[in-house]
Amino acid sequence: MSKDANRFGGRMSINFEQDQQDAMSKTENIQSLADQVQRLEGLLHRIELSENNLKDLKKAYQHISGEVIPTMMSEMGLSELKLQDGSHLKVATSYRATITEANKEAAFNWLRNNGLGDIIKNEISVSFGRNEDNKAADYAALAQERGYQPTQKLKVEPMTLKALVRERIEAGKEMPTEIFGVFSENKTTIKRNK
């Protein structure tokens, strides 16, 4: 006799107690899972609130550090100040600069025309496939004769550009800010007395 025939035939064996325990166990597992999903959603909400709060705190910090204190100190003719507790308060201008792809040629020409071409890095590279070490060695000596076309990359290191911009602006020298994407901001720093 098949199982179904046995179940629905004359000898049907039903274990209500076991079926009820299985159903209760599944219900408890579903409720436990639902509780964890709700807990996860609650944590995500708290994270989002904390991130928004952190953004607001950073904005307030930037405003006071970059605008309020520098303006007040400038009006008093100060750039730094030693506080009563021994801490040192200083306002300095921070510079950032970027050479975009669109401005690359103009920026490099300006650097070369102003005696600053030595900060431009000129890298030439060629890629070879597997087991082409001999070709690579030959190419190093005879690149053009072998018919390989090198890839040339001109660039200025970001920290070098930042230092150049700061140096020239603070010395009152010409620096085309639009070509170099120059951005400056005031920052207040407090060095605590240890």
XYZ file of N, CA, C and O in Angstrom:
776
model
N 0.831 -1.180 0.000
C 0.000 0.000 0.000
C 0.869 1.234 0.000
O 1.859 1.305 0.694
N 0.421 2.235 -0.738
C 1.184 3.472 -0.771
C 0.925 4.248 0.504
O -0.017 3.975 1.242
N 1.750 5.231 0.709
C 1.629 6.070 1.902
C 0.266 6.750 1.949
O -0.388 6.800 2.985
N -0.143 7.343 0.778
C -1.420 8.049 0.736
C -2.573 7.090 0.987
O -3.520 7.437 1.688
N -2.451 5.919 0.386
C -3.522 4.940 0.591
C -3.568 4.559 2.051
O -4.646 4.376 2.628
N -2.422 4.434 2.659
C -2.354 4.077 4.064
C -2.951 5.192 4.923
O -3.630 4.919 5.899
N -2.670 6.455 4.537
C -3.186 7.591 5.318
C -4.696 7.671 5.205
O -5.374 8.016 6.166
N -5.189 7.474 4.026
C -6.618 7.661 3.822
C -7.381 6.335 3.829
O -8.580 6.325 3.707
N -6.660 5.274 3.961
C -7.320 3.971 4.012
C -7.868 3.722 5.406
O -8.130 4.640 6.185
N -8.001 2.493 5.688
C -8.581 2.129 6.965
C -7.719 2.470 8.147
O -8.212 2.755 9.226
N -6.430 2.473 7.965
C -5.566 2.718 9.122
C -4.926 4.088 9.036
O -3.814 4.246 8.617
N -5.578 5.055 9.432
C -5.049 6.416 9.375
C -4.435 6.737 10.729
O -5.082 6.627 11.753
N -3.175 7.161 10.683
C -2.489 7.482 11.916
C -2.224 8.973 11.932
O -1.446 9.482 11.152
N -2.863 9.694 12.782
C -2.692 11.138 12.889
C -2.141 11.437 14.271
O -2.685 10.988 15.278
N -1.050 12.255 14.260
C -0.446 12.645 15.530
C -0.692 14.136 15.708
O 0.102 14.968 15.300
N -1.843 14.461 16.291
C -2.235 15.862 16.468
C -1.239 16.630 17.331
O -0.947 17.795 17.077
N -0.743 15.977 18.323
C 0.189 16.657 19.234
C 1.470 17.073 18.505
O 1.940 18.199 18.641
N 2.011 16.174 17.686
C 3.234 16.479 16.931
C 2.968 17.576 15.903
O 3.760 18.488 15.741
N 1.824 17.495 15.185
C 1.466 18.502 14.203
C 1.320 19.869 14.852
O 1.747 20.892 14.302
N 0.723 19.904 16.029
C 0.530 21.178 16.743
C 1.885 21.755 17.176
O 2.123 22.948 17.058
N 2.783 20.906 17.643
C 4.119 21.367 18.048
C 4.887 21.916 16.840
O 5.554 22.935 16.936
N 4.777 21.226 15.697
C 5.448 21.692 14.472
C 4.904 23.052 14.047
O 5.658 23.948 13.675
N 3.608 23.213 14.063
C 2.979 24.483 13.686
C 3.392 25.594 14.639
O 3.692 26.713 14.223
N 3.428 25.307 15.935
C 3.831 26.314 16.931
C 5.296 26.692 16.732
O 5.669 27.859 16.821
N 6.124 25.697 16.434
C 7.546 25.961 16.219
C 7.742 26.870 15.012
O 8.523 27.823 15.051
N 7.006 26.593 13.910
C 7.094 27.437 12.718
C 6.600 28.847 13.016
O 7.190 29.825 12.579
N 5.530 28.964 13.767
C 4.981 30.271 14.126
C 5.992 31.052 14.968
O 6.213 32.239 14.745
N 6.622 30.377 15.925
C 7.630 31.034 16.758
C 8.822 31.488 15.913
O 9.354 32.574 16.101
N 9.257 30.642 14.960
C 10.380 31.009 14.090
C 10.031 32.211 13.219
O 10.845 33.105 13.033
N 8.817 32.227 12.671
C 8.379 33.352 11.841
C 8.323 34.617 12.677
O 8.785 35.676 12.255
N 7.803 34.521 13.895
C 7.740 35.694 14.775
C 9.145 36.167 15.143
O 9.423 37.362 15.150
N 10.031 35.221 15.408
C 11.415 35.576 15.744
C 12.090 36.271 14.555
O 12.801 37.261 14.739
N 11.852 35.748 13.350
C 12.402 36.372 12.150
C 11.830 37.774 11.963
O 12.570 38.725 11.679
N 10.542 37.926 12.149
C 9.896 39.242 12.019
C 10.479 40.222 13.030
O 10.709 41.393 12.712
N 10.727 39.737 14.247
C 11.328 40.596 15.280
C 12.713 41.074 14.851
O 13.062 42.245 15.041
N 13.510 40.174 14.264
C 14.862 40.543 13.833
C 14.822 41.520 12.651
O 15.640 42.432 12.574
N 13.859 41.343 11.736
C 13.702 42.274 10.624
C 13.347 43.651 11.150
O 13.903 44.671 10.720
N 12.444 43.692 12.120
C 12.047 44.972 12.720
C 13.241 45.610 13.441
O 13.472 46.817 13.350
N 14.012 44.800 14.117
C 15.208 45.300 14.817
C 16.216 45.869 13.814
O 16.807 46.930 14.039
N 16.402 45.162 12.686
C 17.315 45.618 11.635
C 16.862 46.958 11.061
O 17.673 47.869 10.881
N 15.573 47.093 10.788
C 15.043 48.357 10.273
C 15.239 49.484 11.277
O 15.574 50.607 10.907
N 15.059 49.187 12.553
C 15.280 50.187 13.600
C 16.733 50.649 13.645
O 17.016 51.839 13.784
N 17.653 49.701 13.511
C 19.079 50.057 13.503
C 19.432 50.900 12.290
O 20.187 51.863 12.401
N 18.884 50.543 11.131
C 19.131 51.326 9.919
C 18.636 52.757 10.101
O 19.332 53.715 9.743
N 17.464 52.912 10.697
C 16.915 54.248 10.945
C 17.824 55.042 11.887
O 18.103 56.220 11.656
N 18.319 54.383 12.945
C 19.223 55.064 13.887
C 20.534 55.456 13.209
O 21.087 56.526 13.475
N 21.041 54.594 12.321
C 22.274 54.913 11.581
C 22.052 56.141 10.705
O 22.891 57.052 10.668
N 20.931 56.172 9.979
C 20.634 57.316 9.115
C 20.528 58.602 9.929
O 21.054 59.649 9.518
N 19.872 58.546 11.087
C 19.778 59.730 11.948
C 21.159 60.168 12.428
O 21.466 61.366 12.428
N 21.987 59.204 12.814
C 23.337 59.529 13.291
C 24.185 60.135 12.181
O 24.932 61.089 12.412
N 24.077 59.586 10.960
C 24.840 60.138 9.841
C 24.397 61.558 9.513
O 25.231 62.421 9.239
N 23.088 61.800 9.552
C 22.588 63.161 9.315
C 23.059 64.107 10.410
O 23.430 65.252 10.141
N 23.046 63.636 11.647
C 23.519 64.444 12.770
C 25.006 64.761 12.605
O 25.432 65.898 12.828
N 25.781 63.769 12.188
C 27.218 63.979 11.976
C 27.460 64.996 10.862
O 28.323 65.871 10.983
N 26.682 64.914 9.769
C 26.795 65.900 8.684
C 26.513 67.306 9.204
O 27.221 68.253 8.864
N 25.467 67.443 10.017
C 25.128 68.754 10.571
C 26.236 69.277 11.480
O 26.576 70.460 11.436
N 26.809 68.393 12.294
C 27.910 68.803 13.178
C 29.122 69.248 12.361
O 29.768 70.251 12.692
N 29.432 68.515 11.286
C 30.570 68.883 10.441
C 30.346 70.223 9.751
O 31.271 71.019 9.629
N 29.106 70.477 9.304
C 28.791 71.774 8.687
C 28.988 72.901 9.690
O 29.562 73.945 9.363
N 28.490 72.711 10.898
C 28.637 73.738 11.938
C 30.117 73.959 12.259
O 30.577 75.096 12.406
N 30.870 72.875 12.344
C 32.302 72.966 12.610
C 33.005 73.745 11.497
O 33.810 74.639 11.763
N 32.705 73.390 10.230
C 33.302 74.081 9.086
C 32.969 75.568 9.102
O 33.817 76.398 8.795
N 31.739 75.901 9.442
C 31.309 77.300 9.470
C 32.102 78.092 10.511
O 32.624 79.170 10.219
N 32.217 77.546 11.701
C 32.935 78.256 12.764
C 34.436 78.279 12.470
O 35.084 79.318 12.607
N 34.984 77.136 12.028
C 36.414 77.033 11.739
C 36.833 77.847 10.520
O 37.904 78.446 10.516
N 35.988 77.853 9.486
C 36.380 78.470 8.228
C 35.882 79.880 8.022
O 36.405 80.602 7.177
N 34.854 80.290 8.782
C 34.289 81.620 8.559
C 34.248 82.483 9.824
O 34.803 83.580 9.836
N 33.600 81.994 10.866
C 33.358 82.822 12.053
C 34.671 83.236 12.723
O 34.955 84.436 12.867
N 35.476 82.265 13.140
C 36.729 82.589 13.843
C 37.701 83.333 12.930
O 38.268 84.355 13.348
N 37.933 82.896 11.678
C 38.842 83.660 10.818
C 38.406 85.114 10.606
O 39.243 86.018 10.610
N 37.107 85.350 10.455
C 36.614 86.723 10.280
C 36.868 87.539 11.542
O 37.362 88.675 11.467
N 36.548 86.975 12.694
C 36.750 87.697 13.961
C 38.234 88.006 14.187
O 38.590 89.124 14.569
N 39.091 87.008 13.924
C 40.522 87.229 14.147
C 41.077 88.233 13.138
O 41.919 89.056 13.491
N 40.598 88.186 11.904
C 41.035 89.142 10.893
C 40.649 90.557 11.292
O 41.448 91.493 11.147
N 39.439 90.716 11.793
C 38.984 92.033 12.241
C 39.820 92.554 13.403
O 39.971 93.756 13.576
N 40.394 91.633 14.195
C 41.251 92.036 15.316
C 42.718 92.114 14.900
O 43.586 92.417 15.721
N 43.001 91.798 13.610
C 44.376 91.861 13.119
C 45.231 90.701 13.603
O 46.443 90.833 13.709
N 44.618 89.553 13.877
C 45.354 88.395 14.393
C 45.269 87.225 13.425
O 44.259 87.027 12.758
N 46.342 86.434 13.368
C 46.296 85.185 12.614
C 46.502 83.997 13.545
O 46.198 82.869 13.203
N 47.033 84.296 14.732
C 47.187 83.250 15.749
C 47.134 83.880 17.126
O 47.321 85.088 17.284
N 46.876 83.037 18.109
C 46.646 83.544 19.455
C 46.951 82.446 20.453
O 46.580 81.288 20.246
N 47.636 82.812 21.520
C 47.875 81.853 22.596
C 46.801 82.080 23.645
O 46.601 83.205 24.113
N 46.100 81.016 23.992
C 44.994 81.115 24.945
C 45.502 80.998 26.374
O 46.621 80.557 26.626
N 44.653 81.376 27.307
C 45.027 81.416 28.720
C 45.439 80.039 29.249
O 46.321 79.936 30.090
N 44.818 78.977 28.725
C 45.161 77.628 29.202
C 46.423 77.075 28.539
O 46.796 75.931 28.749
N 47.092 77.875 27.709
C 48.316 77.450 27.042
C 48.091 76.894 25.641
O 49.048 76.608 24.931
N 46.837 76.726 25.261
C 46.529 76.242 23.908
C 46.899 77.308 22.886
O 46.985 78.493 23.205
N 47.106 76.870 21.667
C 47.509 77.762 20.598
C 46.442 77.719 19.508
O 46.161 76.661 18.944
N 45.843 78.873 19.214
C 44.807 78.999 18.193
C 45.427 79.640 16.962
O 46.100 80.665 17.064
N 45.217 79.012 15.794
C 45.813 79.534 14.576
C 44.831 79.408 13.428
O 44.150 78.397 13.281
N 44.776 80.456 12.601
C 43.965 80.431 11.388
C 44.926 80.431 10.210
O 45.812 81.269 10.119
N 44.754 79.447 9.331
C 45.603 79.350 8.147
C 44.719 79.065 6.943
O 43.631 78.515 7.074
N 45.217 79.445 5.796
C 44.490 79.181 4.556
C 45.018 77.889 3.959
O 46.220 77.688 3.838
N 44.102 77.024 3.609
C 44.436 75.748 2.983
C 44.068 75.839 1.506
O 43.025 76.384 1.154
N 44.926 75.292 0.648
C 44.703 75.364 -0.798
C 44.560 73.964 -1.382
O 45.207 73.020 -0.932
N 43.716 73.881 -2.399
C 43.599 72.663 -3.193
C 43.620 73.079 -4.658
O 43.155 74.160 -5.002
N 44.160 72.209 -5.486
C 44.204 72.505 -6.925
C 44.102 71.197 -7.696
O 44.547 70.153 -7.232
N 43.514 71.297 -8.866
C 43.334 70.127 -9.727
C 43.512 70.545 -11.175
O 42.990 71.582 -11.583
N 44.220 69.738 -11.910
C 44.339 69.972 -13.348
C 43.375 69.001 -14.018
O 43.614 67.791 -14.022
N 42.303 69.524 -14.557
C 41.327 68.672 -15.246
C 41.846 68.310 -16.626
O 42.748 68.965 -17.160
N 41.261 67.293 -17.190
C 41.651 66.860 -18.536
C 41.458 68.000 -19.538
O 42.278 68.216 -20.414
N 40.375 68.756 -19.377
C 40.076 69.870 -20.291
C 41.123 70.983 -20.199
O 41.399 71.662 -21.183
N 41.714 71.173 -19.015
C 42.688 72.249 -18.813
C 44.136 71.776 -18.862
O 45.051 72.571 -18.636
N 44.349 70.487 -19.117
C 45.691 69.916 -19.040
C 46.692 70.639 -19.935
O 47.765 71.036 -19.485
N 46.355 70.818 -21.200
C 47.292 71.450 -22.138
C 47.609 72.885 -21.722
O 48.777 73.292 -21.679
N 46.587 73.654 -21.353
C 46.801 75.049 -20.932
C 47.633 75.107 -19.657
O 48.531 75.952 -19.526
N 47.366 74.206 -18.722
C 48.107 74.197 -17.451
C 49.579 73.856 -17.689
O 50.479 74.526 -17.160
N 49.841 72.820 -18.481
C 51.226 72.430 -18.749
C 51.963 73.517 -19.514
O 53.128 73.796 -19.232
N 51.289 74.141 -20.468
C 51.925 75.250 -21.205
C 52.251 76.396 -20.264
O 53.327 76.995 -20.351
N 51.337 76.740 -19.348
C 51.583 77.827 -18.407
C 52.781 77.491 -17.520
O 53.646 78.342 -17.291
N 52.841 76.252 -17.034
C 53.971 75.851 -16.187
C 55.290 75.961 -16.953
O 56.269 76.520 -16.439
N 55.311 75.459 -18.174
C 56.542 75.527 -18.973
C 56.927 76.974 -19.278
O 58.099 77.336 -19.177
N 55.955 77.796 -19.632
C 56.230 79.196 -19.981
C 56.669 80.029 -18.779
O 57.220 81.117 -18.945
N 56.413 79.530 -17.574
C 56.787 80.265 -16.369
C 57.933 79.599 -15.614
O 58.112 79.819 -14.417
N 58.704 78.782 -16.313
C 59.887 78.159 -15.730
C 59.574 77.095 -14.690
O 60.410 76.792 -13.842
N 58.392 76.516 -14.742
C 57.981 75.528 -13.741
C 57.739 74.150 -14.368
O 57.136 73.274 -13.746
N 58.207 73.949 -15.592
C 57.984 72.690 -16.300
C 58.613 71.486 -15.629
O 58.213 70.351 -15.897
N 59.583 71.724 -14.739
C 60.246 70.595 -14.096
C 59.344 69.832 -13.127
O 59.679 68.722 -12.717
N 58.183 70.381 -12.761
C 57.280 69.637 -11.871
C 56.353 68.705 -12.668
O 55.631 67.908 -12.077
N 56.419 68.789 -13.993
C 55.600 67.902 -14.827
C 56.338 66.579 -14.978
O 57.480 66.541 -15.424
N 55.679 65.500 -14.580
C 56.258 64.173 -14.760
C 55.862 63.675 -16.136
O 54.716 63.801 -16.548
N 56.813 63.105 -16.833
C 56.600 62.614 -18.176
C 56.913 61.123 -18.172
O 58.068 60.722 -18.137
N 55.874 60.305 -18.176
C 56.062 58.852 -18.126
C 55.718 58.245 -19.476
O 54.688 58.549 -20.065
N 56.612 57.377 -19.961
C 56.356 56.652 -21.194
C 56.373 55.167 -20.831
O 57.301 54.689 -20.196
N 55.327 54.463 -21.247
C 55.264 53.038 -20.929
C 54.709 52.262 -22.111
O 53.994 52.800 -22.948
N 55.076 50.995 -22.161
C 54.594 50.086 -23.195
C 54.225 48.789 -22.496
O 54.943 48.327 -21.609
N 53.120 48.208 -22.900
C 52.699 46.932 -22.323
C 53.076 45.794 -23.262
O 52.880 45.884 -24.469
N 53.612 44.724 -22.693
C 53.957 43.526 -23.450
C 53.159 42.366 -22.894
O 52.780 42.350 -21.724
N 52.941 41.377 -23.723
C 52.215 40.185 -23.299
C 53.112 39.223 -22.557
O 54.301 39.480 -22.319
N 52.528 38.092 -22.229
C 53.260 37.035 -21.539
C 54.464 36.567 -22.362
O 54.398 36.489 -23.580
N 55.532 36.251 -21.677
C 56.741 35.704 -22.311
C 57.332 36.617 -23.376
O 57.908 36.138 -24.355
N 57.177 37.921 -23.210
C 57.767 38.868 -24.161
C 58.865 39.705 -23.500
O 59.082 40.844 -23.862
N 59.571 39.100 -22.561
C 60.646 39.807 -21.870
C 61.731 40.268 -22.845
O 62.274 41.363 -22.716
N 62.055 39.437 -23.812
C 63.088 39.807 -24.786
C 62.642 41.006 -25.611
O 63.431 41.907 -25.875
N 61.381 40.996 -26.027
C 60.865 42.133 -26.789
C 60.905 43.402 -25.947
O 61.217 44.485 -26.452
N 60.581 43.280 -24.665
C 60.595 44.446 -23.782
C 62.002 45.020 -23.671
O 62.192 46.236 -23.719
N 62.988 44.147 -23.554
C 64.386 44.602 -23.462
C 64.814 45.265 -24.771
O 65.468 46.316 -24.758
N 64.428 44.652 -25.883
C 64.754 45.250 -27.183
C 64.079 46.609 -27.333
O 64.670 47.559 -27.843
N 62.842 46.668 -26.899
C 62.076 47.908 -27.042
C 62.698 49.049 -26.243
O 62.714 50.183 -26.706
N 63.168 48.735 -25.073
C 63.786 49.772 -24.245
C 64.896 50.472 -25.017
O 65.070 51.675 -24.915
N 65.648 49.722 -25.838
C 66.755 50.306 -26.599
C 66.321 50.806 -27.974
O 66.840 51.777 -28.485
N 65.379 50.133 -28.588
C 65.052 50.430 -29.980
C 63.545 50.557 -30.212
O 63.002 49.967 -31.158
N 62.845 51.291 -29.387
C 61.379 51.364 -29.433
C 60.845 51.731 -30.812
O 60.000 51.028 -31.367
N 61.321 52.776 -31.378
C 60.788 53.225 -32.656
C 61.136 52.264 -33.796
O 60.316 52.041 -34.686
N 62.329 51.703 -33.792
C 62.741 50.773 -34.851
C 61.903 49.496 -34.847
O 61.725 48.875 -35.885
N 61.422 49.111 -33.725
C 60.637 47.875 -33.596
C 59.151 48.068 -33.921
O 58.404 47.108 -33.939
N 58.703 49.314 -34.071
C 57.312 49.563 -34.447
C 56.327 49.631 -33.296
O 55.121 49.638 -33.515
N 56.811 49.622 -32.086
C 55.912 49.752 -30.932
C 55.602 51.216 -30.693
O 56.463 52.075 -30.877
N 54.399 51.502 -30.285
C 54.009 52.873 -29.979
C 53.919 53.047 -28.464
O 53.070 52.423 -27.837
N 54.782 53.868 -27.885
C 54.734 54.055 -26.431
C 53.518 54.881 -26.023
O 52.983 55.658 -26.802
N 53.094 54.673 -24.799
C 52.035 55.484 -24.208
C 52.712 56.540 -23.358
O 53.553 56.216 -22.513
N 52.361 57.793 -23.585
C 52.981 58.882 -22.846
C 51.950 59.491 -21.910
O 50.819 59.748 -22.292
N 52.366 59.704 -20.662
C 51.471 60.276 -19.662
C 52.188 61.432 -18.976
O 53.249 61.263 -18.387
N 51.582 62.611 -19.093
C 52.118 63.794 -18.426
C 51.251 64.071 -17.207
O 50.022 64.029 -17.298
N 51.891 64.333 -16.082
C 51.110 64.635 -14.883
C 51.939 65.444 -13.905
O 53.162 65.484 -13.968
N 51.224 66.105 -12.993
C 51.853 66.815 -11.886
C 51.288 66.174 -10.628
O 50.071 66.033 -10.482
N 52.156 65.781 -9.729
C 51.707 65.149 -8.478
C 50.825 66.133 -7.708
O 51.164 67.321 -7.592
N 49.696 65.674 -7.159
C 48.763 66.557 -6.459
C 49.394 67.359 -5.310
O 49.121 68.545 -5.171
N 50.243 66.745 -4.505
C 50.857 67.463 -3.377
C 51.849 68.512 -3.875
O 51.988 69.580 -3.277
N 52.538 68.215 -4.973
C 53.471 69.176 -5.570
C 52.699 70.385 -6.082
O 53.102 71.538 -5.859
N 51.571 70.124 -6.753
C 50.739 71.214 -7.271
C 50.183 72.051 -6.127
O 50.205 73.290 -6.179
N 49.715 71.406 -5.078
C 49.166 72.114 -3.908
C 50.231 73.022 -3.286
O 49.966 74.180 -2.971
N 51.445 72.511 -3.136
C 52.538 73.304 -2.560
C 52.888 74.484 -3.462
O 53.119 75.599 -2.971
N 52.932 74.257 -4.770
C 53.233 75.328 -5.717
C 52.181 76.431 -5.635
O 52.514 77.618 -5.583
N 50.908 76.039 -5.618
C 49.812 77.010 -5.557
C 49.916 77.840 -4.279
O 49.848 79.073 -4.318
N 50.089 77.178 -3.133
C 50.202 77.884 -1.859
C 51.379 78.862 -1.874
O 51.249 80.036 -1.522
N 52.528 78.373 -2.339
C 53.745 79.190 -2.379
C 53.557 80.434 -3.246
O 53.892 81.549 -2.842
N 53.009 80.267 -4.442
C 52.859 81.393 -5.366
C 51.800 82.382 -4.890
O 52.010 83.591 -4.960
N 50.670 81.878 -4.404
C 49.607 82.785 -3.947
C 50.069 83.573 -2.730
O 49.880 84.782 -2.655
N 50.706 82.895 -1.767
C 51.152 83.585 -0.557
C 52.293 84.556 -0.836
O 52.481 85.512 -0.092
N 53.038 84.331 -1.920
C 54.118 85.251 -2.296
C 53.609 86.365 -3.214
O 54.374 87.218 -3.633
N 52.307 86.323 -3.545
C 51.715 87.353 -4.405
C 52.087 87.199 -5.871
O 51.976 88.149 -6.640
N 52.534 86.000 -6.265
C 52.904 85.757 -7.655
C 51.687 85.294 -8.450
O 50.722 84.783 -7.888
N 51.791 85.444 -9.767
C 50.687 85.057 -10.651
C 50.445 83.546 -10.564
O 51.370 82.750 -10.556
N 49.165 83.195 -10.492
C 48.758 81.790 -10.511
C 47.350 81.746 -11.073
O 46.404 82.152 -10.406
N 47.189 81.306 -12.334
C 45.857 81.296 -12.951
C 44.950 80.255 -12.274
O 44.997 79.079 -12.597
N 44.143 80.720 -11.353
C 43.333 79.821 -10.524
C 42.312 79.025 -11.324
O 42.013 77.895 -10.965
N 41.806 79.601 -12.419
C 40.794 78.881 -13.199
C 41.394 77.701 -13.950
O 40.780 76.642 -14.054
N 42.605 77.829 -14.440
C 43.252 76.733 -15.171
C 43.597 75.588 -14.228
O 43.497 74.425 -14.591
N 43.984 75.936 -13.017
C 44.426 74.926 -12.062
C 43.340 74.533 -11.062
O 43.606 73.793 -10.119
N 42.126 75.018 -11.244
C 41.020 74.645 -10.357
C 41.330 74.916 -8.895
O 41.065 74.076 -8.035
N 41.890 76.078 -8.615
C 42.325 76.395 -7.258
C 41.126 76.689 -6.360
O 40.212 77.421 -6.733
N 41.156 76.087 -5.188
C 40.142 76.314 -4.164
C 40.875 76.586 -2.866
O 41.826 75.881 -2.526
N 40.468 77.620 -2.173
C 41.112 77.907 -0.882
C 40.048 78.038 0.192
O 38.916 78.427 -0.083
N 40.431 77.678 1.402
C 39.525 77.819 2.533
C 40.339 78.074 3.790
O 41.469 77.615 3.913
N 39.750 78.828 4.687
C 40.389 79.069 5.972
C 40.072 77.919 6.910
O 38.980 77.358 6.878
N 41.037 77.592 7.749
C 40.846 76.549 8.752
C 41.429 77.036 10.061
O 42.519 77.589 10.109
N 40.672 76.825 11.107
C 41.145 77.161 12.443
C 41.626 75.882 13.103
O 40.923 74.874 13.097
N 42.823 75.950 13.653
C 43.343 74.789 14.390
C 43.620 75.202 15.822
O 44.021 76.347 16.085
N 43.399 74.285 16.717
C 43.688 74.510 18.135
C 44.659 73.426 18.575
O 44.349 72.244 18.496
N 45.829 73.855 18.984
C 46.801 72.901 19.552
C 46.706 72.989 21.065
O 46.973 74.035 21.648
N 46.302 71.896 21.651
C 46.141 71.849 23.105
C 47.495 71.699 23.784
O 48.386 71.014 23.291
N 47.620 72.330 24.924
C 48.827 72.220 25.728
C 48.783 70.866 26.425
O 47.819 70.529 27.075
N 49.821 70.073 26.273
C 49.804 68.709 26.827
C 50.203 68.664 28.252
O 50.938 69.094 28.886
